[in-house]
Amino acid sequence: MKPEAYTPKLLTVFREGYSATTFRADAIAGLTVAIVALPLAMALGIASGASPDKGLITAVVAGFLISALGGSRVQVGGPTGAFVVVIFNVIASHGYDGLLVATFLAGLILILAGVLRLGQMIKYIPHPVVTGFTAGIAVIIASSQVKDFLGLAIDKVPADFLPKWQAYLGALPSASWTAIGVGIGALAIIIGLRRLAPRLPGFLISVVVSAIVVVLLKLPVETVGSRFPDMPAGLPMPTVPEISFAKITAVLPSAFTIAFLAGIEALLSAVVADGMAGTRHRSNQELIGQGVANIGSALFGGLPATGAIARTATNIRSGAKTPVAGIMHAVFLLLFILFGTDLMAYVPMAALAAILFMVAWGMSEYQRFLALLRMPNSDRAVLLLTFGLTVLVDLTVAIGVGVTLASLLFMARMAETVEVDGIGRRDAELDAEDLDQRDDLPPGVEVFRIAGPFFFGVAGELLDTLRRLGQSPRVIILRLRLMPLLDASGAQALEEFVEQARIAGAEVILSGVQPQPLSMLDRVGLGETSPKVAHAADYMRAQSLAVELLEKK
């Protein structure tokens, strides 16, 4: 392992040279992300069963440490929707002190995972499992906000999904039309700005407008100040949470869940950032940075944190160049905590509920969910089972069952594809056709051969091989004659490979695709009629087609 694998990207940036022009771009991006993160951190703090100041503390402390010590150039960290369910349950079962211990332990687990070089393990989480529990969390987050959005008079909302909705239905006569109007107005502002002026901070504008309307018209709706009258201002002094063997034993399962979610979301966000910014993250260092950030958040009394995909994307689109942008986002939020905390008291709870509805809608990834429903029965079963268990039972159970079922189904499909007879014939074909396969290729053409099933985990190696070439080829031939199986995660990964190649200016030719993989490719838009790729019946035809594509360029 190269030493650079454990070097924070911030240090690398400073070694390369950091200019005033770059700082100006990073500062503007950081301010833009802070404007987006401000109402979101408050809303996530409340949705987690804590208070809005806890969300802001997390965004400041963890956001600073994730950018300063992480392995990504443009990652932005803080509280995210993925943690809402876990945090709420931990607070309900073990109190806020128990959450701090769980967050502290999760940080240690993440650091250990980075030291043990487990950063690449994310690629072994099947796509239907990730989509299933993410969509399930989205449903739970949206359900948790119905009380505030409708202004229902319920003293204590049940934690479980079905009893929660029974309580909502029973309390419907107490709904406040004023709260509903404020919530609908906030939703309308967010949705309208996304369509008409997507570059404006819709969340912040909706909160500000809602607060002004409530104050000027003296509307009888619940606000942050009325629910949290004793909310502290400023950043607290760090303190070590009270740790005992009994408490560690009680919260350790939750700590593993927090660490798992933090690692998954952080590395997914880093991969998305690489695709948008053309960078490459250091996965093991990213886990270490996430671990330190969660320890830091626990010391300051904050919530669990991880990389936030939406805020990271905003950071990139706003012109961020280095991790300094994420650091500046934390600095701007800190200034608000120091000088503007009193303003939070005027924010209506219904407006924050509207924000979390939009967060849940974004998390649901409904298009990807519907696409997976068109996959074979095995992938559908994993998706729906993970989704159902997340909503109705427990997130930890859902992930464990989903991964186990996906693994068992994959092994069953592997067994079905084994061919006992015909081995000698296939070996003869391999010797005759595949030896020195690059000898006859013209300059600018590269060829890869996939022998065996293409499933979750393989595509990362293919992308790494493409990056190691240095200069991107103009045409890439993927030889798939020896690939008997392609599952939903593999199809998604192959689609990502094709997209990355197209961004780099390379055409992709798929050679010798077998019937089952071809059926899966049709479902993700890479079939024989797709404009994104070219198909060839065999390798000889693929070579000729590559020459034709070169002549057209």
Coordinates of C-alpha atoms in Angstrom, one line a residue:
M1 CA 0.0 0.0 0.0
K2 CA 1.4 3.4 -1.0
P3 CA 1.9 5.9 1.8
E4 CA -0.3 8.4 -0.1
A5 CA -3.3 6.0 0.5
Y6 CA -3.3 7.3 4.1
T7 CA -2.6 11.0 3.4
P8 CA -5.5 13.4 3.7
K9 CA -6.3 15.1 0.4
L10 CA -6.0 18.5 2.2
L11 CA -2.3 17.9 2.7
T12 CA -1.9 16.8 -0.9
V13 CA -3.5 20.0 -2.0
F14 CA -1.2 22.2 0.0
R15 CA 1.8 20.3 -1.3
E16 CA 0.7 20.9 -4.8
G17 CA 0.4 24.6 -4.1
Y18 CA -2.6 26.6 -3.0
S19 CA -3.4 30.1 -4.5
A20 CA -5.6 33.0 -3.6
T21 CA -7.7 32.3 -6.6
T22 CA -8.3 28.8 -5.5
F23 CA -9.2 30.0 -2.0
R24 CA -11.7 32.5 -3.4
A25 CA -13.4 29.7 -5.4
D26 CA -13.5 27.4 -2.3
A27 CA -14.8 30.2 -0.1
I28 CA -17.7 30.9 -2.5
A29 CA -18.5 27.2 -2.7
G30 CA -18.3 26.8 1.1
L31 CA -20.7 29.7 1.6
T32 CA -23.2 28.3 -0.9
V33 CA -23.1 24.8 0.8
A34 CA -23.5 26.4 4.2
I35 CA -26.7 28.2 3.1
V36 CA -28.0 24.8 1.9
A37 CA -26.8 23.0 5.0
L38 CA -28.2 25.5 7.6
P39 CA -31.9 24.6 7.5
L40 CA -31.1 21.0 6.7
A41 CA -28.9 20.5 9.7
M42 CA -31.6 22.0 12.0
A43 CA -34.3 19.8 10.4
L44 CA -32.3 16.6 10.7
G45 CA -31.5 17.4 14.3
I46 CA -35.2 17.6 15.2
A47 CA -36.2 14.6 13.1
S48 CA -33.6 12.5 14.9
G49 CA -35.3 13.1 18.2
A50 CA -32.7 15.7 19.4
S51 CA -32.8 19.5 18.9
P52 CA -31.8 21.8 16.0
D53 CA -28.6 23.0 17.7
K54 CA -27.3 19.3 17.8
G55 CA -27.6 19.2 14.0
L56 CA -25.7 22.4 13.6
I57 CA -23.0 21.3 16.0
T58 CA -22.6 18.1 13.9
A59 CA -22.4 20.1 10.7
V60 CA -19.7 22.4 12.1
V61 CA -17.5 19.9 14.0
A62 CA -17.8 16.8 11.8
G63 CA -18.0 18.8 8.6
F64 CA -14.7 20.5 9.4
L65 CA -12.9 17.2 10.3
I66 CA -14.3 15.3 7.3
S67 CA -12.9 17.9 4.9
A68 CA -9.6 18.4 6.8
L69 CA -8.8 14.7 7.3
G70 CA -10.8 12.8 4.6
G71 CA -9.6 11.2 1.4
S72 CA -11.7 13.2 -1.0
R73 CA -11.0 16.6 -2.5
V74 CA -14.6 17.9 -2.5
Q75 CA -16.5 15.8 0.0
V76 CA -18.8 17.7 2.4
G77 CA -19.9 16.0 5.6
G78 CA -22.5 16.4 8.3
P79 CA -25.7 14.9 9.6
T80 CA -27.7 13.0 7.0
G81 CA -31.1 11.4 6.6
A82 CA -29.6 7.9 6.7
F83 CA -29.0 8.2 10.4
V84 CA -32.4 9.5 11.5
V85 CA -33.9 6.1 12.2
V86 CA -30.9 4.8 14.1
I87 CA -30.4 8.0 16.2
F88 CA -34.1 8.2 17.1
N89 CA -34.1 4.6 18.3
V90 CA -30.9 4.9 20.3
I91 CA -32.1 8.0 22.1
A92 CA -35.4 6.3 22.8
S93 CA -33.7 3.2 24.2
H94 CA -30.5 4.5 25.8
G95 CA -30.9 8.3 26.1
Y96 CA -28.8 11.0 24.5
D97 CA -25.7 9.9 26.5
G98 CA -26.1 6.5 25.0
L99 CA -26.1 8.1 21.5
L100 CA -22.9 9.9 22.3
V101 CA -21.2 6.6 23.4
A102 CA -22.5 4.9 20.2
T103 CA -21.2 7.7 18.0
F104 CA -17.8 7.6 19.7
L105 CA -17.5 3.8 19.3
A106 CA -18.7 4.1 15.7
G107 CA -15.8 6.6 15.1
L108 CA -13.3 4.0 16.5
I109 CA -14.8 1.3 14.3
L110 CA -14.5 3.5 11.2
I111 CA -10.8 4.3 12.0
L112 CA -10.1 0.6 12.4
A113 CA -11.9 -0.2 9.1
G114 CA -9.6 2.3 7.4
V115 CA -6.5 1.0 9.0
L116 CA -7.5 -2.6 7.9
R117 CA -8.0 -1.3 4.4
L118 CA -11.6 -2.1 4.2
G119 CA -12.4 0.9 2.1
Q120 CA -13.0 -1.2 -1.0
M121 CA -15.6 -3.4 0.8
I122 CA -18.4 -1.1 -0.3
K123 CA -18.4 -2.6 -3.7
Y124 CA -19.6 -5.9 -2.3
I125 CA -22.9 -4.4 -1.0
P126 CA -25.5 -5.4 -3.6
H127 CA -27.3 -2.6 -5.4
P128 CA -30.9 -3.8 -4.5
V129 CA -29.9 -3.8 -0.8
V130 CA -28.6 -0.2 -0.9
T131 CA -31.6 1.0 -2.8
G132 CA -34.0 -1.0 -0.5
F133 CA -32.8 0.4 2.8
T134 CA -32.4 3.9 1.4
A135 CA -35.9 4.0 0.2
G136 CA -37.1 2.5 3.5
I137 CA -35.3 5.3 5.4
A138 CA -37.0 7.8 3.2
V139 CA -40.4 6.5 4.0
I140 CA -39.7 6.5 7.7
I141 CA -38.3 10.1 7.6
A142 CA -41.4 11.3 5.7
S143 CA -43.7 9.5 8.2
S144 CA -42.0 11.1 11.1
Q145 CA -42.9 14.6 9.9
V146 CA -46.6 14.1 9.4
K147 CA -47.4 15.3 13.0
D148 CA -45.6 18.7 12.5
F149 CA -46.8 19.2 8.9
L150 CA -50.5 18.7 9.9
G151 CA -50.1 20.3 13.3
L152 CA -51.6 17.2 15.1
A153 CA -52.1 17.4 18.9
I154 CA -50.1 14.2 19.9
D155 CA -48.1 14.2 23.1
K156 CA -45.9 11.3 22.2
V157 CA -45.7 9.8 18.7
P158 CA -45.0 6.0 18.7
A159 CA -41.6 5.0 17.3
D160 CA -42.8 2.0 15.2
F161 CA -44.2 2.6 11.7
L162 CA -47.7 1.0 12.0
P163 CA -48.5 2.3 15.5
K164 CA -47.3 5.8 14.4
W165 CA -49.8 5.9 11.6
Q166 CA -52.6 4.6 13.8
A167 CA -51.9 7.5 16.1
Y168 CA -51.9 9.9 13.2
L169 CA -55.3 8.7 12.0
G170 CA -56.7 8.9 15.5
A171 CA -55.5 12.5 15.9
L172 CA -56.7 13.8 12.5
P173 CA -59.6 15.8 14.0
S174 CA -57.0 17.9 15.8
A175 CA -55.1 18.9 12.6
S176 CA -54.3 22.6 12.3
W177 CA -55.2 24.2 9.0
T178 CA -52.8 27.0 9.8
A179 CA -49.9 24.6 10.2
I180 CA -51.0 22.8 7.0
G181 CA -51.0 26.1 5.1
V182 CA -47.6 27.0 6.3
G183 CA -46.2 23.6 5.4
I184 CA -47.8 23.6 1.9
G185 CA -46.5 27.1 1.3
A186 CA -43.0 26.0 2.3
L187 CA -43.3 23.0 -0.1
A188 CA -44.5 25.2 -2.9
I189 CA -41.5 27.6 -2.5
I190 CA -39.0 24.7 -2.5
I191 CA -40.6 23.0 -5.5
G192 CA -41.1 26.2 -7.4
L193 CA -37.6 27.4 -6.9
R194 CA -36.2 24.1 -8.0
R195 CA -38.0 24.4 -11.3
L196 CA -37.7 28.1 -12.0
A197 CA -34.4 29.1 -10.2
P198 CA -32.6 25.9 -9.2
R199 CA -29.4 27.7 -8.3
L200 CA -31.2 29.6 -5.4
P201 CA -31.2 28.0 -1.9
G202 CA -34.8 26.8 -1.8
F203 CA -34.6 25.3 1.7
L204 CA -33.3 28.5 3.3
I205 CA -35.7 30.8 1.4
S206 CA -38.7 28.7 2.3
V207 CA -37.7 28.8 6.0
V208 CA -37.1 32.5 6.0
V209 CA -40.3 33.3 4.2
S210 CA -42.3 31.0 6.4
A211 CA -40.9 32.5 9.6
I212 CA -41.6 36.1 8.4
V213 CA -45.2 35.2 7.5
V214 CA -45.8 33.5 10.9
V215 CA -44.3 36.5 12.8
L216 CA -46.0 39.2 10.9
L217 CA -49.4 37.5 10.8
K218 CA -49.0 36.2 14.4
L219 CA -50.1 32.7 13.2
P220 CA -50.8 30.2 16.0
V221 CA -48.3 27.5 14.8
E222 CA -45.6 25.7 16.7
T223 CA -42.1 27.0 16.1
V224 CA -38.6 25.9 17.0
G225 CA -38.6 28.4 19.9
S226 CA -41.9 27.1 21.4
R227 CA -40.8 23.5 21.2
F228 CA -37.2 24.1 22.4
P229 CA -37.4 27.1 24.7
D230 CA -34.1 26.4 26.4
M231 CA -31.9 25.8 23.3
P232 CA -28.3 26.8 24.0
A233 CA -26.4 29.2 21.8
G234 CA -22.8 28.9 20.7
L235 CA -20.5 25.8 20.5
P236 CA -20.2 23.8 23.7
M237 CA -16.8 22.8 25.2
P238 CA -15.8 19.3 24.3
T239 CA -16.3 16.6 27.0
V240 CA -15.7 12.9 27.0
P241 CA -19.0 11.0 27.2
E242 CA -19.5 8.8 30.3
I243 CA -18.4 5.4 29.2
S244 CA -19.0 2.2 31.1
F245 CA -18.7 -1.5 30.2
A246 CA -22.5 -1.9 30.6
K247 CA -23.2 1.1 28.3
I248 CA -20.7 -0.1 25.7
T249 CA -22.4 -3.5 25.6
A250 CA -25.8 -2.0 25.3
V251 CA -25.0 0.4 22.4
L252 CA -22.4 -1.6 20.5
P253 CA -24.9 -3.0 18.0
S254 CA -26.1 0.5 17.2
A255 CA -22.4 1.7 17.0
F256 CA -21.8 -0.9 14.3
T257 CA -24.9 0.2 12.4
I258 CA -23.8 3.8 12.6
A259 CA -20.3 2.9 11.4
F260 CA -21.7 0.8 8.6
L261 CA -24.1 3.6 7.4
A262 CA -21.4 6.2 7.7
G263 CA -18.9 4.2 5.7
I264 CA -21.4 3.3 3.0
E265 CA -22.8 6.8 2.5
A266 CA -19.4 8.4 2.7
L267 CA -17.8 6.2 0.1
L268 CA -20.9 6.4 -2.2
S269 CA -20.7 10.2 -1.9
A270 CA -17.0 10.1 -2.7
V271 CA -17.6 7.9 -5.8
V272 CA -20.3 10.4 -7.0
A273 CA -17.9 13.3 -6.4
D274 CA -15.2 11.5 -8.4
G275 CA -17.6 11.1 -11.3
M276 CA -18.6 14.8 -11.2
A277 CA -15.3 16.4 -10.6
G278 CA -12.9 14.0 -12.4
T279 CA -11.0 13.2 -9.1
R280 CA -10.1 10.0 -7.3
H281 CA -10.7 9.6 -3.6
R282 CA -8.6 7.5 -1.1
S283 CA -11.2 5.2 0.4
N284 CA -9.2 4.0 3.4
Q285 CA -8.2 7.6 4.4
E286 CA -11.8 8.6 3.9
L287 CA -12.9 6.1 6.5
I288 CA -10.3 7.3 8.9
G289 CA -11.4 10.9 8.4
Q290 CA -15.1 9.9 9.0
G291 CA -14.0 8.0 12.1
V292 CA -12.2 11.0 13.6
A293 CA -15.2 13.3 12.6
N294 CA -17.7 11.1 14.5
I295 CA -15.4 11.0 17.6
G296 CA -15.2 14.8 17.4
S297 CA -18.9 15.2 17.0
A298 CA -19.5 13.0 20.1
L299 CA -17.0 15.0 22.1
F300 CA -19.0 18.2 21.3
G301 CA -22.3 16.6 22.0
G302 CA -23.3 16.2 18.3
L303 CA -24.9 13.5 16.2
P304 CA -23.3 10.9 13.9
A305 CA -22.1 12.3 10.6
T306 CA -21.0 11.1 7.2
G307 CA -20.5 12.4 3.7
A308 CA -23.6 14.1 2.3
I309 CA -24.2 13.4 -1.4
A310 CA -26.5 16.3 -2.1
R311 CA -24.3 18.8 -0.3
T312 CA -21.2 17.4 -2.0
A313 CA -22.8 17.8 -5.4
T314 CA -23.8 21.4 -4.5
N315 CA -20.2 22.0 -3.5
I316 CA -18.9 20.8 -6.8
R317 CA -21.5 22.7 -8.9
S318 CA -20.6 25.8 -6.9
G319 CA -16.9 25.6 -8.1
A320 CA -15.1 23.9 -5.2
K321 CA -11.6 23.0 -5.9
T322 CA -10.2 21.5 -2.7
P323 CA -11.2 20.3 0.8
V324 CA -10.9 24.0 1.9
A325 CA -14.4 24.5 0.5
G326 CA -15.8 22.0 3.0
I327 CA -13.8 23.6 5.8
M328 CA -15.2 27.0 4.9
H329 CA -18.8 25.6 4.9
A330 CA -18.2 24.6 8.6
V331 CA -16.7 28.0 9.4
F332 CA -19.7 29.9 8.0
L333 CA -22.1 27.6 9.9
L334 CA -20.1 28.3 13.1
L335 CA -20.5 32.0 12.5
F336 CA -24.3 31.5 12.4
I337 CA -24.2 29.5 15.6
L338 CA -22.2 32.2 17.4
F339 CA -24.3 35.2 16.1
G340 CA -27.6 34.0 14.8
T341 CA -28.9 31.2 17.0
D342 CA -31.7 33.4 18.3
L343 CA -33.2 33.6 14.9
M344 CA -33.9 29.9 14.8
A345 CA -36.7 30.3 17.4
Y346 CA -39.0 31.9 14.8
V347 CA -38.8 29.0 12.3
P348 CA -42.1 27.1 12.0
M349 CA -42.0 23.3 12.6
A350 CA -44.3 22.8 9.6
A351 CA -41.6 24.5 7.4
L352 CA -38.9 22.1 8.6
A353 CA -41.3 19.2 8.0
A354 CA -41.7 20.4 4.4
I355 CA -37.9 20.4 4.0
L356 CA -37.6 16.8 5.4
F357 CA -40.4 15.7 3.0
M358 CA -38.2 16.9 0.1
V359 CA -35.1 15.2 1.7
A360 CA -37.1 12.0 1.9
W361 CA -38.2 12.3 -1.7
G362 CA -34.6 12.8 -2.8
M363 CA -33.4 9.8 -0.8
S364 CA -36.1 7.5 -2.2
E365 CA -34.5 7.3 -5.6
Y366 CA -37.8 6.2 -6.9
Q367 CA -36.6 5.9 -10.5
R368 CA -33.9 3.5 -9.5
F369 CA -36.4 1.6 -7.3
L370 CA -38.8 1.2 -10.1
A371 CA -36.0 0.2 -12.5
L372 CA -35.0 -2.6 -10.1
L373 CA -38.6 -3.8 -9.9
R374 CA -38.2 -4.6 -13.6
M375 CA -35.2 -6.9 -12.9
P376 CA -35.5 -10.7 -12.3
N377 CA -37.4 -12.0 -9.4
S378 CA -34.4 -12.6 -7.2
D379 CA -33.3 -9.0 -7.4
R380 CA -36.9 -7.8 -6.8
A381 CA -37.1 -10.1 -3.8
V382 CA -33.9 -8.6 -2.2
L383 CA -35.1 -5.1 -2.9
L384 CA -38.6 -5.5 -1.5
L385 CA -37.5 -7.6 1.5
T386 CA -34.9 -5.0 2.5
F387 CA -37.3 -2.2 2.0
G388 CA -40.1 -3.9 4.0
L389 CA -37.8 -4.9 6.9
T390 CA -36.4 -1.3 7.1
V391 CA -39.8 0.2 7.4
L392 CA -41.5 -2.4 9.5
V393 CA -38.8 -4.0 11.6
D394 CA -35.3 -2.6 12.0
L395 CA -32.6 -1.2 9.7
T396 CA -29.9 -3.5 11.1
V397 CA -32.0 -6.6 10.4
A398 CA -32.9 -5.3 7.0
I399 CA -29.3 -4.9 5.9
G400 CA -28.2 -8.2 7.4
V401 CA -31.1 -10.2 5.8
G402 CA -30.7 -8.3 2.5
V403 CA -27.0 -9.0 2.1
T404 CA -27.4 -12.6 3.2
L405 CA -30.3 -13.3 0.7
A406 CA -28.4 -11.5 -2.1
S407 CA -25.3 -13.7 -1.5
L408 CA -27.3 -16.9 -1.4
L409 CA -29.2 -16.0 -4.5
F410 CA -26.0 -15.1 -6.3
M411 CA -24.4 -18.4 -5.3
A412 CA -27.5 -20.2 -6.6
R413 CA -27.3 -18.4 -9.9
M414 CA -23.5 -19.2 -10.1
A415 CA -24.3 -22.9 -9.7
E416 CA -26.8 -22.8 -12.5
T417 CA -24.3 -21.3 -14.9
V418 CA -21.6 -24.0 -14.4
E419 CA -21.0 -26.0 -17.6
V420 CA -19.3 -29.4 -17.0
D421 CA -19.1 -30.5 -20.6
G422 CA -17.4 -28.6 -23.4
I423 CA -14.4 -27.4 -21.3
G424 CA -11.8 -28.7 -23.7
R425 CA -13.5 -27.1 -26.7
R426 CA -13.7 -23.7 -24.8
D427 CA -10.0 -23.9 -23.8
A428 CA -9.1 -24.5 -27.4
E429 CA -11.1 -21.5 -28.5
L430 CA -9.4 -19.5 -25.8
D431 CA -5.9 -20.4 -27.1
A432 CA -6.7 -19.7 -30.7
E433 CA -8.6 -16.5 -30.3
D434 CA -7.4 -14.8 -27.2
L435 CA -3.6 -15.1 -27.2
D436 CA -1.8 -11.8 -28.0
Q437 CA -5.2 -10.1 -28.4
R438 CA -3.7 -6.6 -28.6
D439 CA -1.1 -7.3 -31.3
D440 CA -3.4 -6.4 -34.2
L441 CA -5.1 -3.4 -32.5
P442 CA -4.5 0.1 -34.1
P443 CA -3.3 2.9 -31.8
G444 CA -6.0 4.4 -29.7
V445 CA -7.9 1.1 -29.2
E446 CA -7.9 -0.8 -25.9
V447 CA -9.4 -4.2 -25.2
F448 CA -10.6 -5.8 -22.0
R449 CA -12.0 -9.4 -21.5
I450 CA -14.4 -10.3 -18.8
A451 CA -14.2 -14.1 -18.0
G452 CA -16.8 -15.2 -15.6
P453 CA -19.9 -13.6 -14.0
F454 CA -20.0 -9.8 -13.9
F455 CA -21.4 -8.9 -10.5
F456 CA -21.2 -6.2 -7.7
G457 CA -17.5 -5.6 -7.0
V458 CA -16.1 -6.3 -10.5
A459 CA -16.8 -3.0 -12.1
G460 CA -14.5 -1.1 -9.8
E461 CA -11.5 -3.1 -11.0
L462 CA -12.5 -2.4 -14.6
L463 CA -12.6 1.3 -13.9
D464 CA -9.3 1.2 -12.0
T465 CA -7.7 -0.6 -15.0
L466 CA -9.1 2.2 -17.3
R467 CA -7.5 4.8 -15.1
R468 CA -4.2 3.1 -14.9
L469 CA -3.9 3.4 -18.7
G470 CA -2.9 7.0 -18.2
Q471 CA -4.1 8.4 -21.5
S472 CA -7.7 7.4 -22.2
P473 CA -8.1 5.3 -25.4
R474 CA -10.4 6.5 -28.2
V475 CA -12.2 3.1 -28.5
I476 CA -12.6 0.4 -25.9
I477 CA -13.6 -3.2 -26.8
L478 CA -15.2 -5.2 -24.0
R479 CA -15.0 -8.9 -24.8
L480 CA -17.9 -10.6 -23.0
R481 CA -18.0 -14.0 -24.7
L482 CA -16.9 -15.7 -21.5
M483 CA -19.3 -13.7 -19.2
P484 CA -22.3 -16.0 -18.6
L485 CA -24.1 -14.0 -16.0
L486 CA -24.9 -10.3 -15.4
D487 CA -27.0 -9.3 -12.3
A488 CA -28.7 -6.0 -11.5
S489 CA -25.7 -4.6 -9.7
G490 CA -23.3 -5.7 -12.4
A491 CA -25.6 -4.1 -15.1
Q492 CA -25.6 -0.8 -13.1
A493 CA -21.9 -0.9 -12.7
L494 CA -21.3 -1.7 -16.4
E495 CA -23.6 1.3 -17.2
E496 CA -21.4 3.5 -15.0
F497 CA -18.2 2.2 -16.8
V498 CA -19.7 3.1 -20.2
E499 CA -20.7 6.6 -18.9
Q500 CA -17.2 7.2 -17.5
A501 CA -15.7 6.1 -20.8
R502 CA -18.0 8.4 -22.8
I503 CA -17.1 11.3 -20.5
A504 CA -13.4 10.6 -21.3
G505 CA -14.2 10.7 -25.0
A506 CA -14.0 6.9 -25.7
E507 CA -16.4 4.8 -27.7
V508 CA -17.3 1.4 -26.2
I509 CA -17.8 -1.8 -28.2
L510 CA -19.4 -4.9 -26.6
S511 CA -18.2 -8.1 -28.2
G512 CA -19.8 -11.6 -28.1
V513 CA -22.5 -10.8 -25.5
Q514 CA -24.4 -13.9 -24.3
P515 CA -28.2 -14.1 -24.1
Q516 CA -28.6 -13.6 -20.3
P517 CA -26.2 -10.6 -20.1
L518 CA -27.8 -9.1 -23.3
S519 CA -31.2 -9.3 -21.7
M520 CA -30.0 -7.4 -18.6
L521 CA -28.2 -4.8 -20.8
D522 CA -31.5 -4.2 -22.6
R523 CA -33.1 -3.3 -19.3
V524 CA -30.5 -0.6 -18.5
G525 CA -30.4 0.9 -22.0
L526 CA -27.2 -0.8 -23.3
G527 CA -28.8 -3.3 -25.7
E528 CA -28.1 -3.7 -29.4
T529 CA -30.1 -0.7 -30.3
S530 CA -28.5 1.6 -27.7
P531 CA -26.8 4.8 -29.0
K532 CA -24.4 4.6 -26.0
V533 CA -22.5 1.5 -27.1
A534 CA -21.9 -0.6 -30.2
H535 CA -22.3 -4.4 -30.4
A536 CA -20.3 -6.9 -32.3
A537 CA -21.0 -10.6 -32.8
D538 CA -17.4 -11.6 -32.2
Y539 CA -13.9 -10.2 -31.6
M540 CA -13.0 -10.0 -35.3
R541 CA -16.0 -7.9 -36.1
A542 CA -15.3 -5.8 -33.0
Q543 CA -11.8 -5.0 -34.4
S544 CA -13.2 -4.0 -37.7
L545 CA -15.8 -1.8 -36.0
A546 CA -13.1 -0.1 -33.9
V547 CA -11.3 0.9 -37.1
E548 CA -14.5 2.3 -38.5
L549 CA -15.1 4.3 -35.4
L550 CA -11.5 5.7 -35.4
E551 CA -11.9 6.8 -39.0
K552 CA -15.1 8.7 -38.1
K553 CA -13.4 10.6 -35.2

